[in-house]
GROMACS .gro file of N, CA and C in nm:
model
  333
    1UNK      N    1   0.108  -1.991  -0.927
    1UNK     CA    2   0.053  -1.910  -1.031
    1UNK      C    3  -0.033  -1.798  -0.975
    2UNK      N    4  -0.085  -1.797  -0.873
    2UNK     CA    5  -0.208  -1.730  -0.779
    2UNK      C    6  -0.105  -1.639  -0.743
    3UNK      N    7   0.039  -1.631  -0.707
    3UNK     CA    8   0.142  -1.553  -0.644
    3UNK      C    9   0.191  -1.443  -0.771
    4UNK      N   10   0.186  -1.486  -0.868
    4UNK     CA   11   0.176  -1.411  -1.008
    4UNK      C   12   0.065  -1.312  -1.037
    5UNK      N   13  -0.055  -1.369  -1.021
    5UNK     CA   14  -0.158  -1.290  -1.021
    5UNK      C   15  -0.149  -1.177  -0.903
    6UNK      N   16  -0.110  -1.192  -0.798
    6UNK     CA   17  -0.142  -1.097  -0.706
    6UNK      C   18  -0.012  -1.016  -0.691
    7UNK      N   19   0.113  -1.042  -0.715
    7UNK     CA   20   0.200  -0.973  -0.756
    7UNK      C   21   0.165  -0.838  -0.869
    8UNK      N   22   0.141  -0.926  -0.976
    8UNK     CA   23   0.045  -0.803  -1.102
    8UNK      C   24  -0.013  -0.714  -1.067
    9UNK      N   25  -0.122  -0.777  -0.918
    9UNK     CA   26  -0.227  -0.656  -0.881
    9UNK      C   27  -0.138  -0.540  -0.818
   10UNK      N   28  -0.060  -0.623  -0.741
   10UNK     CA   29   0.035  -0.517  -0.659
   10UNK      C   30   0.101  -0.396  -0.768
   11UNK      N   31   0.175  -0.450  -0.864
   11UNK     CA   32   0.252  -0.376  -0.960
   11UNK      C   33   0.137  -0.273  -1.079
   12UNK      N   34   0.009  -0.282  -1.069
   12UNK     CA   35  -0.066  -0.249  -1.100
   12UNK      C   36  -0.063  -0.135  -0.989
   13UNK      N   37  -0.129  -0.165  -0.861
   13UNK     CA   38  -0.146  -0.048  -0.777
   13UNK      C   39  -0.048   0.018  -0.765
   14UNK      N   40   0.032   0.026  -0.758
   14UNK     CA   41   0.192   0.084  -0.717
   14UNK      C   42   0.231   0.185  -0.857
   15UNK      N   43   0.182   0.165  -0.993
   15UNK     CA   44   0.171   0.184  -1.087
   15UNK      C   45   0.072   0.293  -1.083
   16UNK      N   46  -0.037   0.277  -1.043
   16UNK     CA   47  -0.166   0.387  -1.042
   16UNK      C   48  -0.077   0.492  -0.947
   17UNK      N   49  -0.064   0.460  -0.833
   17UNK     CA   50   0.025   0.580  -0.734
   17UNK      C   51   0.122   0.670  -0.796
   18UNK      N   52   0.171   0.565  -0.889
   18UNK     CA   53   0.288   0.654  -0.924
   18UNK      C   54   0.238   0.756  -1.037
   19UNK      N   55   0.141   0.714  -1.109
   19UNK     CA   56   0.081   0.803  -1.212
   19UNK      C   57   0.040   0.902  -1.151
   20UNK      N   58  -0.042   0.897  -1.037
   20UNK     CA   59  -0.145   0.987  -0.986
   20UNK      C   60   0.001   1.132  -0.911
   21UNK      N   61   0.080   1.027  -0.855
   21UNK     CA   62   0.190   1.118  -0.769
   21UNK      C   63   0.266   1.203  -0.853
   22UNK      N   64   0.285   1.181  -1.011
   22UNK     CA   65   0.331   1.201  -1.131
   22UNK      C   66   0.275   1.315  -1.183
   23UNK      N   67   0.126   1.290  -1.141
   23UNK     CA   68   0.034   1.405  -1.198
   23UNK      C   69   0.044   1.552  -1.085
   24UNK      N   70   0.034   1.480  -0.995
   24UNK     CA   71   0.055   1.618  -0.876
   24UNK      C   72   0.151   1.666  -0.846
   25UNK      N   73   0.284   1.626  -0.864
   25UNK     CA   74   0.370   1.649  -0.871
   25UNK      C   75   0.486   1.641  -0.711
   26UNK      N   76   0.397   1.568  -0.647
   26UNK     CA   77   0.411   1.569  -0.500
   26UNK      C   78   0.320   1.435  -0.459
   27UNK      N   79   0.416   1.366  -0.380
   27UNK     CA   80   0.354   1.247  -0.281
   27UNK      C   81   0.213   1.261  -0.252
   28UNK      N   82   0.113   1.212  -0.313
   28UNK     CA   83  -0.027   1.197  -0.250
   28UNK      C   84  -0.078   1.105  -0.221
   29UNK      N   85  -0.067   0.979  -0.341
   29UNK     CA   86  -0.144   0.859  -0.349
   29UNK      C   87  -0.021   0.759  -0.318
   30UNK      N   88  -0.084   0.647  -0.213
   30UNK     CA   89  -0.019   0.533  -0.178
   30UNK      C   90  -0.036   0.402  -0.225
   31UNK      N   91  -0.009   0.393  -0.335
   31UNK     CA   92  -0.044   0.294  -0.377
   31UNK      C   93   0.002   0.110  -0.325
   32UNK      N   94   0.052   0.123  -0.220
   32UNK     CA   95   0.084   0.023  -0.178
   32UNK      C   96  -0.085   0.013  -0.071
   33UNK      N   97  -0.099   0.103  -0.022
   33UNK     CA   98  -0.203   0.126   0.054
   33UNK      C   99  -0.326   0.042  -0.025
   34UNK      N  100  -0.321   0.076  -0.142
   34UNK     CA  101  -0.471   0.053  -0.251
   34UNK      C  102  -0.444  -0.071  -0.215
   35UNK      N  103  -0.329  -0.162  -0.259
   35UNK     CA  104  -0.356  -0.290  -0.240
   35UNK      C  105  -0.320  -0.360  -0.085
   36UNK      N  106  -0.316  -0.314   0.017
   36UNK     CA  107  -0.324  -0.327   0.164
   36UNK      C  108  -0.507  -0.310   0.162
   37UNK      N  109  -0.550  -0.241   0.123
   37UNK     CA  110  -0.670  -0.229   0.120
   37UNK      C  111  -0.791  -0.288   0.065
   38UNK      N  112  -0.717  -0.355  -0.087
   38UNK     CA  113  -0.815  -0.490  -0.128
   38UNK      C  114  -0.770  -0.577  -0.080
   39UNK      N  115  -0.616  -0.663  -0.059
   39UNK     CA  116  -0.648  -0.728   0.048
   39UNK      C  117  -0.710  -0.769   0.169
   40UNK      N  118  -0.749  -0.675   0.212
   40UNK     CA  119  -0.843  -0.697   0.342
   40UNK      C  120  -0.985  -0.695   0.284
   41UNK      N  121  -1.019  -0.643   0.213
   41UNK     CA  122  -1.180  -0.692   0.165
   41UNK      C  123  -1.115  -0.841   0.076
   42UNK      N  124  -1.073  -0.854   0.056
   42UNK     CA  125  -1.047  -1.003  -0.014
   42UNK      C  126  -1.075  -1.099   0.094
   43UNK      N  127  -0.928  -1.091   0.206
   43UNK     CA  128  -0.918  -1.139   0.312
   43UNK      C  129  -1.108  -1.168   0.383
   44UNK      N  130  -1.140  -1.027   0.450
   44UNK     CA  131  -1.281  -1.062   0.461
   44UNK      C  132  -1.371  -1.161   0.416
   45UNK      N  133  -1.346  -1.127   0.307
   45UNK     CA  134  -1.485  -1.190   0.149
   45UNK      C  135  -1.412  -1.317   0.202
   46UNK      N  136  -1.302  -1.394   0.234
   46UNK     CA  137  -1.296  -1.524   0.233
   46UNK      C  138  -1.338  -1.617   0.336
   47UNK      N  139  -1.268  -1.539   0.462
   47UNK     CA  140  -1.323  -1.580   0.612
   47UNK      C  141  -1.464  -1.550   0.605
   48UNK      N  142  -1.555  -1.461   0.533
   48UNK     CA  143  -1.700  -1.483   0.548
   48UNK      C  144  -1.774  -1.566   0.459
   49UNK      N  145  -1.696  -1.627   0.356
   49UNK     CA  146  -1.717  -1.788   0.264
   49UNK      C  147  -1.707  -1.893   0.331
   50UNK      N  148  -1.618  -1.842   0.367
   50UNK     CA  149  -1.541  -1.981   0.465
   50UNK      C  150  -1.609  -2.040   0.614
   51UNK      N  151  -1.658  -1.910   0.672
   51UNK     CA  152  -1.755  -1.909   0.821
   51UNK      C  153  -1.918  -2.006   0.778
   52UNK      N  154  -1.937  -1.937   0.660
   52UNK     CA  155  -2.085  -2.002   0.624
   52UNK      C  156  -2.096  -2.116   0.521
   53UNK      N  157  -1.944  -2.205   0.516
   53UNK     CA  158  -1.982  -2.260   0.440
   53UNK      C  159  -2.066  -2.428   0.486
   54UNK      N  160  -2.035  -2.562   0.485
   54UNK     CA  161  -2.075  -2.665   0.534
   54UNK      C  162  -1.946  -2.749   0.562
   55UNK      N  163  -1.842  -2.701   0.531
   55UNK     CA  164  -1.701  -2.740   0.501
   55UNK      C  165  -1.686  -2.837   0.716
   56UNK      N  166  -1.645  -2.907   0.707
   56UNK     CA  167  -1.602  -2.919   0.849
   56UNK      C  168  -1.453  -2.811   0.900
   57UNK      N  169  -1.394  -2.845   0.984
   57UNK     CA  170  -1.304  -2.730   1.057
   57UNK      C  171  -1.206  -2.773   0.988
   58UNK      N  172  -1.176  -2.877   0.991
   58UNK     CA  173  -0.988  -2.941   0.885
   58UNK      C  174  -1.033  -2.852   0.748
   59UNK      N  175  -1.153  -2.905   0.691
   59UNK     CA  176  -1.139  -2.830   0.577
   59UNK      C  177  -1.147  -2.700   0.540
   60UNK      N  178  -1.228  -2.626   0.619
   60UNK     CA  179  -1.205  -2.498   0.593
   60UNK      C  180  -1.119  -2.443   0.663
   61UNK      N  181  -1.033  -2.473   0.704
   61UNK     CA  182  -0.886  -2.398   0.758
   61UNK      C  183  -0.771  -2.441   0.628
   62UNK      N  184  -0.808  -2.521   0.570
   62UNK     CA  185  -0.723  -2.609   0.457
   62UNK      C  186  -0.786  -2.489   0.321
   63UNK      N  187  -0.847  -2.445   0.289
   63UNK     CA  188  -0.936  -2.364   0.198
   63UNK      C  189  -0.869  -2.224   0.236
   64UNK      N  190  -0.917  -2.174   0.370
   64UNK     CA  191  -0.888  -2.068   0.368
   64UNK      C  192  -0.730  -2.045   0.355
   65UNK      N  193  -0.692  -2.081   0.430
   65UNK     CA  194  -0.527  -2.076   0.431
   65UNK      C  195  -0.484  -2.062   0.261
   66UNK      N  196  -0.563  -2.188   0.164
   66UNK     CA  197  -0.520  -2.234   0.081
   66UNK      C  198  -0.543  -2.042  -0.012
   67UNK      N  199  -0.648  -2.020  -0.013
   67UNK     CA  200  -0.691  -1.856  -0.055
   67UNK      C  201  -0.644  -1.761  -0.010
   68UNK      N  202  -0.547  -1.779   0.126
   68UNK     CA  203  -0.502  -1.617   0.202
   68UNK      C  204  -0.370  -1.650   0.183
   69UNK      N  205  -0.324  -1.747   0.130
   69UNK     CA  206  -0.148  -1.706   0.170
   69UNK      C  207  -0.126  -1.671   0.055
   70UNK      N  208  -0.137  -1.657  -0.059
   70UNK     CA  209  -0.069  -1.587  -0.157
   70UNK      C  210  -0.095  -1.456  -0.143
   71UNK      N  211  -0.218  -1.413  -0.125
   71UNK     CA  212  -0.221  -1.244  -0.149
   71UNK      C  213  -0.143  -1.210  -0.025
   72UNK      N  214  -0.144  -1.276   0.114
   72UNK     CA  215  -0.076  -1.242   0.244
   72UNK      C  216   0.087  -1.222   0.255
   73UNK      N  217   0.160  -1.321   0.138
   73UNK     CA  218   0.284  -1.307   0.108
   73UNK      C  219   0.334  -1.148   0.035
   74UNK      N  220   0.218  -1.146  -0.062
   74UNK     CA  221   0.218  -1.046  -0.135
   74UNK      C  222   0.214  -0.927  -0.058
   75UNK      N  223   0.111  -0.895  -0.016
   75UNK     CA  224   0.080  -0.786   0.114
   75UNK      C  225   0.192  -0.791   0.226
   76UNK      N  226   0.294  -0.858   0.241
   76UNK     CA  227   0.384  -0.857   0.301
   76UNK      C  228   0.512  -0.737   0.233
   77UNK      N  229   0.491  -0.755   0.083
   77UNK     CA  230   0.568  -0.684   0.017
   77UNK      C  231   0.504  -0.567   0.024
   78UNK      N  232   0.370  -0.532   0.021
   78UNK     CA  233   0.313  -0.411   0.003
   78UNK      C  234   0.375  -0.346   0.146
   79UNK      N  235   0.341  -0.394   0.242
   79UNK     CA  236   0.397  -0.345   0.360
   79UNK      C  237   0.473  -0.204   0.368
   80UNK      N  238   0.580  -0.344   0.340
   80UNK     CA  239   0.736  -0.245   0.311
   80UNK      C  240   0.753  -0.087   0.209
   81UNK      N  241   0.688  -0.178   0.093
   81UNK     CA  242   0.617   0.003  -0.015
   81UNK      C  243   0.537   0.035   0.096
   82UNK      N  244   0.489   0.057   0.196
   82UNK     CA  245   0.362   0.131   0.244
   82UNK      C  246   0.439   0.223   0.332
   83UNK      N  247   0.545   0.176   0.394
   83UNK     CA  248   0.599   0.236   0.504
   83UNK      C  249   0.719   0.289   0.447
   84UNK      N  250   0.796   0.268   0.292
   84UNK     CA  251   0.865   0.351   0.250
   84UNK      C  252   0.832   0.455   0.167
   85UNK      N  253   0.688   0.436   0.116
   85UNK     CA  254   0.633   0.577   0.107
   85UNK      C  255   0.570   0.681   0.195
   86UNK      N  256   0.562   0.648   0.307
   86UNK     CA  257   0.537   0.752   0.452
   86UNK      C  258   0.712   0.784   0.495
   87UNK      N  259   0.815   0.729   0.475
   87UNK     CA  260   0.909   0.778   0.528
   87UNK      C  261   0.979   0.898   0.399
   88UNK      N  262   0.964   0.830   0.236
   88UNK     CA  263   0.982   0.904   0.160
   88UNK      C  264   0.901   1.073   0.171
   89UNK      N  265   0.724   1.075   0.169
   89UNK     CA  266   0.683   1.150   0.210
   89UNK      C  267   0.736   1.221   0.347
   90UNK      N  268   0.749   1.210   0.448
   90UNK     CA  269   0.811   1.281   0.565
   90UNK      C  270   0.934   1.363   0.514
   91UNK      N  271   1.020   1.293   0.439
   91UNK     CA  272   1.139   1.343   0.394
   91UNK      C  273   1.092   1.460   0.327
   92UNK      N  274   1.046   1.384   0.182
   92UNK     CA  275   0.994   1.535   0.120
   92UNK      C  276   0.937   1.691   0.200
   93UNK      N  277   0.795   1.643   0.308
   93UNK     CA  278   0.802   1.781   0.317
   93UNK      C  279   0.852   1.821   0.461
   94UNK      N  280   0.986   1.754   0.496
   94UNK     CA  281   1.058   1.821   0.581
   94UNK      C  282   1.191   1.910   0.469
   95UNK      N  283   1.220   1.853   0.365
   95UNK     CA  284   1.265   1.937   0.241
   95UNK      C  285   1.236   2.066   0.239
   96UNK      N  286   1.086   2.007   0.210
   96UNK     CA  287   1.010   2.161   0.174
   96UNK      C  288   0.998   2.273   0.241
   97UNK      N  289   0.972   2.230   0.432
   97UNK     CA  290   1.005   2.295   0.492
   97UNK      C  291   1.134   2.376   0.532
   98UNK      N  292   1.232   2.312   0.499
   98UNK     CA  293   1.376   2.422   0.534
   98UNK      C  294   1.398   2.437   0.377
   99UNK      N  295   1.358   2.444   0.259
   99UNK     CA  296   1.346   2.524   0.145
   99UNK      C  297   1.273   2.666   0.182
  100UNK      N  298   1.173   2.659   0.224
  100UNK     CA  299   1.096   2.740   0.257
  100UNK      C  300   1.141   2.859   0.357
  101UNK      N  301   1.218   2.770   0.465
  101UNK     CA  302   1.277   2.865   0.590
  101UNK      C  303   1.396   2.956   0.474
  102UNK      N  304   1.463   2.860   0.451
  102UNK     CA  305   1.568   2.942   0.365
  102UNK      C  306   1.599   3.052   0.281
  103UNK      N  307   1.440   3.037   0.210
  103UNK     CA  308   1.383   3.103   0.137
  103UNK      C  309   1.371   3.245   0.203
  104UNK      N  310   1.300   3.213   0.323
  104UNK     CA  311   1.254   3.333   0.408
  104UNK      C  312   1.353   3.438   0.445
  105UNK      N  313   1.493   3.353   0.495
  105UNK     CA  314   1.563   3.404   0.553
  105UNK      C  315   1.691   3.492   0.464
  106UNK      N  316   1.667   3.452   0.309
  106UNK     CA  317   1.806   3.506   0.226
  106UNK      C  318   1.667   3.675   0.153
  107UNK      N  319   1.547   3.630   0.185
  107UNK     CA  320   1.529   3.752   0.129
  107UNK      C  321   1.502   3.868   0.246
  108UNK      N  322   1.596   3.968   0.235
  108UNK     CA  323   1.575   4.076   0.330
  108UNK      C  324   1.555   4.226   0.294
  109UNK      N  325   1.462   4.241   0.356
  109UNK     CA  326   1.440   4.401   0.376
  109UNK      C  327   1.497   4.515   0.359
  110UNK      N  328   1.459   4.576   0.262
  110UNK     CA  329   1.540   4.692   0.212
  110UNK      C  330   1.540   4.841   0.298
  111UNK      N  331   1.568   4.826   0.338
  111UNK     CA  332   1.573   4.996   0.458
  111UNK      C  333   1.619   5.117   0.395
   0.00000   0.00000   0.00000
């Protein structure tokens, strides 16, 4: 059920990106990134619960694990969105760039 929840968050962030990228009209926001990025303050926030708690070592490796593998599965998926929106972006403004050359080169000089 915890794999549900953090799925949502994901489809949530990925959702904001796309609005924001929607609005600009051009690749800006990564929203796979947003949630690569609360993951790791999550991640953090747990290993520093987990460091101070009274728990012995079986158990807090049994805790933490039990708190990091769902969002970690999840963030596995973000990944993949993270690195196919840097290859999508590259594409785009290598586009833009030989739009641009093209551009340059069909308009010529009137003598």
């Amino acid at each position: 059920m915890e794999l549900i929840g953090f799925a949502i968050v994901l489809f949530v962030c990925l959702g904001i990106g796309k609005v924001i990228n929607i609005m600009a009209r051009r690749l800006v926001f990564n929203g796979a990134g947003l949630y690569l990025a609360l993951f790791a303050a999550f991640a953090i926030w747990n290993i520093y619960l987990s460091w101070n708690s009274t728990l012995d070592s079986f158990q807090m490796g049994y805790a933490l694990g039990r708190n990091i593998t769902p969002p970690l599965i999840i963030a596995l998926v973000a990944t993949y969105f993270f690195f196919k929106f840097r290859t999508d972006k590259a594409h785009q403004l290598r586009v833009q760039k030989l739009r641009q050359s093209r551009a340059e080169l069909s308009v010529t000089p009137d003598n």
